[in-house]
Tab-separated table of C-alpha atoms in Angstrom:
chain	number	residue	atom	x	y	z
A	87	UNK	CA	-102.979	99.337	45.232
A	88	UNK	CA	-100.553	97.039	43.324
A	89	UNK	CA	-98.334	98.516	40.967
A	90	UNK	CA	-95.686	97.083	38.262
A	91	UNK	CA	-93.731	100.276	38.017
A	92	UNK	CA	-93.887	103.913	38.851
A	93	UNK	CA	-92.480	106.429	36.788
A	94	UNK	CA	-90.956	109.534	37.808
A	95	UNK	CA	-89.409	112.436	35.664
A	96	UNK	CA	-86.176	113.304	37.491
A	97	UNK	CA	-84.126	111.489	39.437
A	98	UNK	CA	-84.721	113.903	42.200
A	99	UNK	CA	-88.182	113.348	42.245
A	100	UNK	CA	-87.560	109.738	42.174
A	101	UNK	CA	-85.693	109.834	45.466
A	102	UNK	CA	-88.594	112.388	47.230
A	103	UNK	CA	-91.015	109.810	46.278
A	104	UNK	CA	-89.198	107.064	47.734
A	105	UNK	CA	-88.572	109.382	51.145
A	106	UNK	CA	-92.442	109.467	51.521
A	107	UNK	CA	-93.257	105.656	50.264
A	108	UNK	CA	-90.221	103.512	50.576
A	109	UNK	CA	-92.437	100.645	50.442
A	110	UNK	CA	-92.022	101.589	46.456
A	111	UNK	CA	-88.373	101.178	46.530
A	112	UNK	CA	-87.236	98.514	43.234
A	113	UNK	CA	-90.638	99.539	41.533
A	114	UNK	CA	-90.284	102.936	40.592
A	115	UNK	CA	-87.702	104.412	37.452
A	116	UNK	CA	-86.875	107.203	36.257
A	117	UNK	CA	-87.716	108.285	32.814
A	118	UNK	CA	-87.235	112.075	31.436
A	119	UNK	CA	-89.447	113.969	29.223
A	120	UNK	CA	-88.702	114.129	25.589
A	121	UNK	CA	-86.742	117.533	23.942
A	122	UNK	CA	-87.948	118.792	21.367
A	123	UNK	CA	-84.566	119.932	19.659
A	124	UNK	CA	-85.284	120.683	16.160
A	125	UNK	CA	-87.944	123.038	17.112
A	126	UNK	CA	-85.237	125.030	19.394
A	127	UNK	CA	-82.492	124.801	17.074
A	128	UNK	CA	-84.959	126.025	14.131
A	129	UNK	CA	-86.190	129.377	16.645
A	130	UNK	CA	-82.915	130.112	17.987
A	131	UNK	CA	-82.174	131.176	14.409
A	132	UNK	CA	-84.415	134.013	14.425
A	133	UNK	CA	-83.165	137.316	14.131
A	134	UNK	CA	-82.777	139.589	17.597
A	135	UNK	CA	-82.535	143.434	17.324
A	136	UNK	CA	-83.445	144.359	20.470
A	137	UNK	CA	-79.896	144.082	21.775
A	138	UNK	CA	-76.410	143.983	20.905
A	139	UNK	CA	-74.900	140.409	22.227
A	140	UNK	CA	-71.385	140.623	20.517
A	141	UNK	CA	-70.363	143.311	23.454
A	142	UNK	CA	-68.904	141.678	26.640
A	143	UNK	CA	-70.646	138.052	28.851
A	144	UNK	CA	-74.019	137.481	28.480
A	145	UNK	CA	-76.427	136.165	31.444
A	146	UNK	CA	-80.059	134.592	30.935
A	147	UNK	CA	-83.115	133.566	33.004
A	148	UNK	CA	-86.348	132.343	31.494
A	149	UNK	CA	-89.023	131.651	33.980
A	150	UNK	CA	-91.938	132.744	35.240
A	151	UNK	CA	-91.215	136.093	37.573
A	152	UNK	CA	-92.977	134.726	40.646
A	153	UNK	CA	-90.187	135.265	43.628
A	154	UNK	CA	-91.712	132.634	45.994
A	155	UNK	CA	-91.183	129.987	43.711
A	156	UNK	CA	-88.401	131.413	41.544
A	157	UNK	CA	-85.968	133.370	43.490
A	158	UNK	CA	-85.214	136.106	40.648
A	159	UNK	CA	-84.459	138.399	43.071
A	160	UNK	CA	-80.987	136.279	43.963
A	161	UNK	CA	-79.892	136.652	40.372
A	162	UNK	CA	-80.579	140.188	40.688
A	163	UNK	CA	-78.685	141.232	43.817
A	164	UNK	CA	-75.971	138.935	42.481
A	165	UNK	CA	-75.388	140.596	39.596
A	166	UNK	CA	-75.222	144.376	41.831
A	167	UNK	CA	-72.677	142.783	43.878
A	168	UNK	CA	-70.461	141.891	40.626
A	169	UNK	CA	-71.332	145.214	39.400
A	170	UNK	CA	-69.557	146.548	42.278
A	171	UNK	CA	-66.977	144.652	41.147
A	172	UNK	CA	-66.769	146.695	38.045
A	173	UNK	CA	-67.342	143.144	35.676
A	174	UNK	CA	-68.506	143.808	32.136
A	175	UNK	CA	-71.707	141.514	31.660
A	176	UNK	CA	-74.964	141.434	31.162
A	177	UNK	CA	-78.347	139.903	32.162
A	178	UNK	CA	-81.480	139.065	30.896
A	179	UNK	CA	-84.671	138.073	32.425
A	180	UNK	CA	-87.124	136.987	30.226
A	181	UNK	CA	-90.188	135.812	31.273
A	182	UNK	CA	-93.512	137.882	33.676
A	183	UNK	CA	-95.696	137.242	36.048
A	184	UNK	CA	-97.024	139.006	39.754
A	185	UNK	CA	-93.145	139.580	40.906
A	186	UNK	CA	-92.201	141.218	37.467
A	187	UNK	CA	-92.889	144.789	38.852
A	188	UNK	CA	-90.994	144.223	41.830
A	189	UNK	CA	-87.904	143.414	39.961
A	190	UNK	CA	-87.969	146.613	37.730
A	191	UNK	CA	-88.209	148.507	41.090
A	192	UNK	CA	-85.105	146.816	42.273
A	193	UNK	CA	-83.335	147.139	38.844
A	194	UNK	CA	-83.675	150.841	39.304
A	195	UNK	CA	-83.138	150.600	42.673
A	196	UNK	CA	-79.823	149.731	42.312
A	197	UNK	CA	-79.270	151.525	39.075
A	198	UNK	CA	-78.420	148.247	37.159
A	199	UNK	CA	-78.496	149.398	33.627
A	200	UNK	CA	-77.362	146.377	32.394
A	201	UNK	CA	-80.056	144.310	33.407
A	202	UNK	CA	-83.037	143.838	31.317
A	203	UNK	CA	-85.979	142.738	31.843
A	204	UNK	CA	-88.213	142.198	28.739
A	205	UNK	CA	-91.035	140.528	29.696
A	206	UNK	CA	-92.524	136.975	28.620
A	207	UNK	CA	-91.474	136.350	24.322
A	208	UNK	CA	-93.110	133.814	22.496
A	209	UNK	CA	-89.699	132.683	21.212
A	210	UNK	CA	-87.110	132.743	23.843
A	211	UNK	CA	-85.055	130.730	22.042
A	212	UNK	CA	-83.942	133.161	19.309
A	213	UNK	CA	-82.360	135.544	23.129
A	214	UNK	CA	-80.788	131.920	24.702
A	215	UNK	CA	-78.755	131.528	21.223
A	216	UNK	CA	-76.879	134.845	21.811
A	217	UNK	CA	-76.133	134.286	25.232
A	218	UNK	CA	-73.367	132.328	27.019
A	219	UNK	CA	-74.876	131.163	30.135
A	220	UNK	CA	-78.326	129.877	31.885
A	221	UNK	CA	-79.061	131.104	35.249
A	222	UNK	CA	-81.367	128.751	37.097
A	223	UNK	CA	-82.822	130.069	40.226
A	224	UNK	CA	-85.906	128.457	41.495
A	225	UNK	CA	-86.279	126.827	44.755
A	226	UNK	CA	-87.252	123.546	44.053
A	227	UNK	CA	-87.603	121.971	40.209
A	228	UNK	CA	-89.142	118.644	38.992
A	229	UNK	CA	-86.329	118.230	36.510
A	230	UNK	CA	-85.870	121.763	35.356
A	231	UNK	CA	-86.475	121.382	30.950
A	232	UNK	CA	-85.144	124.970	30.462
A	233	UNK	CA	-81.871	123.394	31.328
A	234	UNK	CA	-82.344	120.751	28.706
A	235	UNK	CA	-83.225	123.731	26.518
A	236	UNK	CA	-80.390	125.084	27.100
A	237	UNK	CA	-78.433	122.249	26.518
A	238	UNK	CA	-79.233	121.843	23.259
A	239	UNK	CA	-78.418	125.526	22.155
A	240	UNK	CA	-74.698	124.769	24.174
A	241	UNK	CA	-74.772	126.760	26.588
A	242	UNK	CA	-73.324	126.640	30.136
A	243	UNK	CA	-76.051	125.933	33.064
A	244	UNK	CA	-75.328	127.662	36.221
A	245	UNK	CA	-77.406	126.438	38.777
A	246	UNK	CA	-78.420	125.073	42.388
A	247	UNK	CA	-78.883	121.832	43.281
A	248	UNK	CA	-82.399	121.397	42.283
A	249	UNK	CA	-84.185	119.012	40.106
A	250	UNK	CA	-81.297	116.581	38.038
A	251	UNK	CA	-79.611	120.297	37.890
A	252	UNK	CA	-77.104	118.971	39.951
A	253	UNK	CA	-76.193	115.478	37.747
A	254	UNK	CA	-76.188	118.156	34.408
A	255	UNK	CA	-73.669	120.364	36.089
A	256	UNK	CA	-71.687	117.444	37.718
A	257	UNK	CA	-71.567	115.886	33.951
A	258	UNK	CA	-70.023	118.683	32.414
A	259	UNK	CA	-72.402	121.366	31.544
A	260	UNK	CA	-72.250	124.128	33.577
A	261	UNK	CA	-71.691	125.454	37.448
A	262	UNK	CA	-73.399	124.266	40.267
A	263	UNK	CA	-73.996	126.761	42.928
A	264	UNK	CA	-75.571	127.381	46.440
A	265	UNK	CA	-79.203	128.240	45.925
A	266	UNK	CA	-78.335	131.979	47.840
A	267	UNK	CA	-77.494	135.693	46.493
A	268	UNK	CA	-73.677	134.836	47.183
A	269	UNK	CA	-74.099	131.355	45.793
A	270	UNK	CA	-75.352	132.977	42.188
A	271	UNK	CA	-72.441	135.756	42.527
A	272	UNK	CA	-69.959	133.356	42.465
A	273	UNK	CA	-71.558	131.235	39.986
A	274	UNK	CA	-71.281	134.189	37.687
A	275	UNK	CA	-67.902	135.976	38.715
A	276	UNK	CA	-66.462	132.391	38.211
A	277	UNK	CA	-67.682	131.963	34.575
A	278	UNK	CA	-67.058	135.840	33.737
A	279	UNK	CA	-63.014	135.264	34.975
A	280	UNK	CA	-62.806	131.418	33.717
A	281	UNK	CA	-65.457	130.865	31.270
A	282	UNK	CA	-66.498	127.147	31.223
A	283	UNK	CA	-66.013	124.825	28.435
A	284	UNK	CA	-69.701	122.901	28.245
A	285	UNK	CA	-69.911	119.323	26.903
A	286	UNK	CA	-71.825	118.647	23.889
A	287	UNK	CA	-75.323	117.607	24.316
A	288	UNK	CA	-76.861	115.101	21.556
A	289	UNK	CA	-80.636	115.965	22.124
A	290	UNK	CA	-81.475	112.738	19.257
A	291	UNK	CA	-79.167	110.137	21.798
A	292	UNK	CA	-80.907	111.792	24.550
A	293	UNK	CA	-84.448	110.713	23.491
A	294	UNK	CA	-83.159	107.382	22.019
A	295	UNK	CA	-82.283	106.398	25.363
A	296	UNK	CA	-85.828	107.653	26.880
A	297	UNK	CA	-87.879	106.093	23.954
A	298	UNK	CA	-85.607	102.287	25.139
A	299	UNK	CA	-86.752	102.436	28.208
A	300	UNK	CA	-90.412	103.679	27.784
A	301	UNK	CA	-90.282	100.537	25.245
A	302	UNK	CA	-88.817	98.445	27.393
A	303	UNK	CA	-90.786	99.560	30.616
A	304	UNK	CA	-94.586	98.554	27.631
A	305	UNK	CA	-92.852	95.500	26.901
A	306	UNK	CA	-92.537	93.936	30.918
């Protein structure tokens, strides 16, 4: 079949697609999904009572708790390893799924009382807000929009080279990390001793420049 362009979502997808049909390559951009950032920034501003985020560094993951194809279990054998270390943080995992029972067995298992797991929320924005980093752990990503959801709420991304994860981090927001239990521990131990100073996202320039070149793309 004859095409005029191809139109992938992430850069990283862009470049699988070309590994399995180079005969594509000069066809084939790279346009990202739209965020919706007034919805997020309207959310996060819902009240939270369920925990007390003015009291030492605060960790989140929000994904589905499937292990084969999000890797929760890294974040949480990373974060008994810096308990060892006697750090003051915490982490929360929002989010459920077939793994979720698994990963209160190894919470107690290790006796990691300040890890909390609280299921899937219907407003997950309102938790981000309070907390001061992202934890990204899956495998593999398309683009990964939970970082862009982040993003918007400024907070730091520490993540793996999947998806555009990698371009994010290398542009300023966040910590790029080996995709392993001592890759995520020293992710964390390096923002709980350094912090990291995230760049400003603009969510309205961001979807600017994808609404150009959507235009531009109808107009060829």
């Amino acid at each position: 079949m004859d095409y005029k362009k191809i139109v992938c979502v992430s850069e990283n997808t862009k470049k699988g697609f070309f590994e399995v049909y180079p005969e594509y390559n000069g066809i084939v951009e790279t346009i990202y999904n739209y965020i919706n950032g007034e919805y997020i920034l309207e959310k996060s501003k819902e009240k939270v009572e369920d925990f007390d985020f003015t009291k030492g560094i605060w960790f989140v993951n929000m994904s589905r708790h499937v292990e084969s194809t999000k890797h929760i279990s890294y974040v949480i054998e990373a974060a008994r390893k810096l308990k060892e270390d006697n750090l003051d943080f915490n982490l929360l995992l929002i989010g459920d799924g077939e793994s979720h029972n698994d990963y209160i067995e190894l919470v107690k298992k290790y006796n990691l009382d300040n890890v909390h797991l609280v299921g899937g929320k219907s407003n997950p924005y309102k938790y981000l807000n309070h907390c001061n980093a992202l934890i990204l752990c899956s495998p593999f990503e398309g683009y990964g929009i939970v970082l862009d959801e982040a993003r918007v709420l400024g907070k730091t991304l520490i993540a793996p080279d999947v998806g555009d994860a990698k371009l994010m981090c290398k542009d300023g927001y966040g910590i790029l990390c080996d995709n392993s239990v001592d890759g995520f521990y020293k992710g964390m131990k390096e923002y709980i001793n350094k912090g990291y100073n995230s760049k400003k996202f603009d969510y309205i320039d961001f979807n600017k420049v994808i609404e150009d070149k959507a235009l531009d793309l109808l107009r060829r």
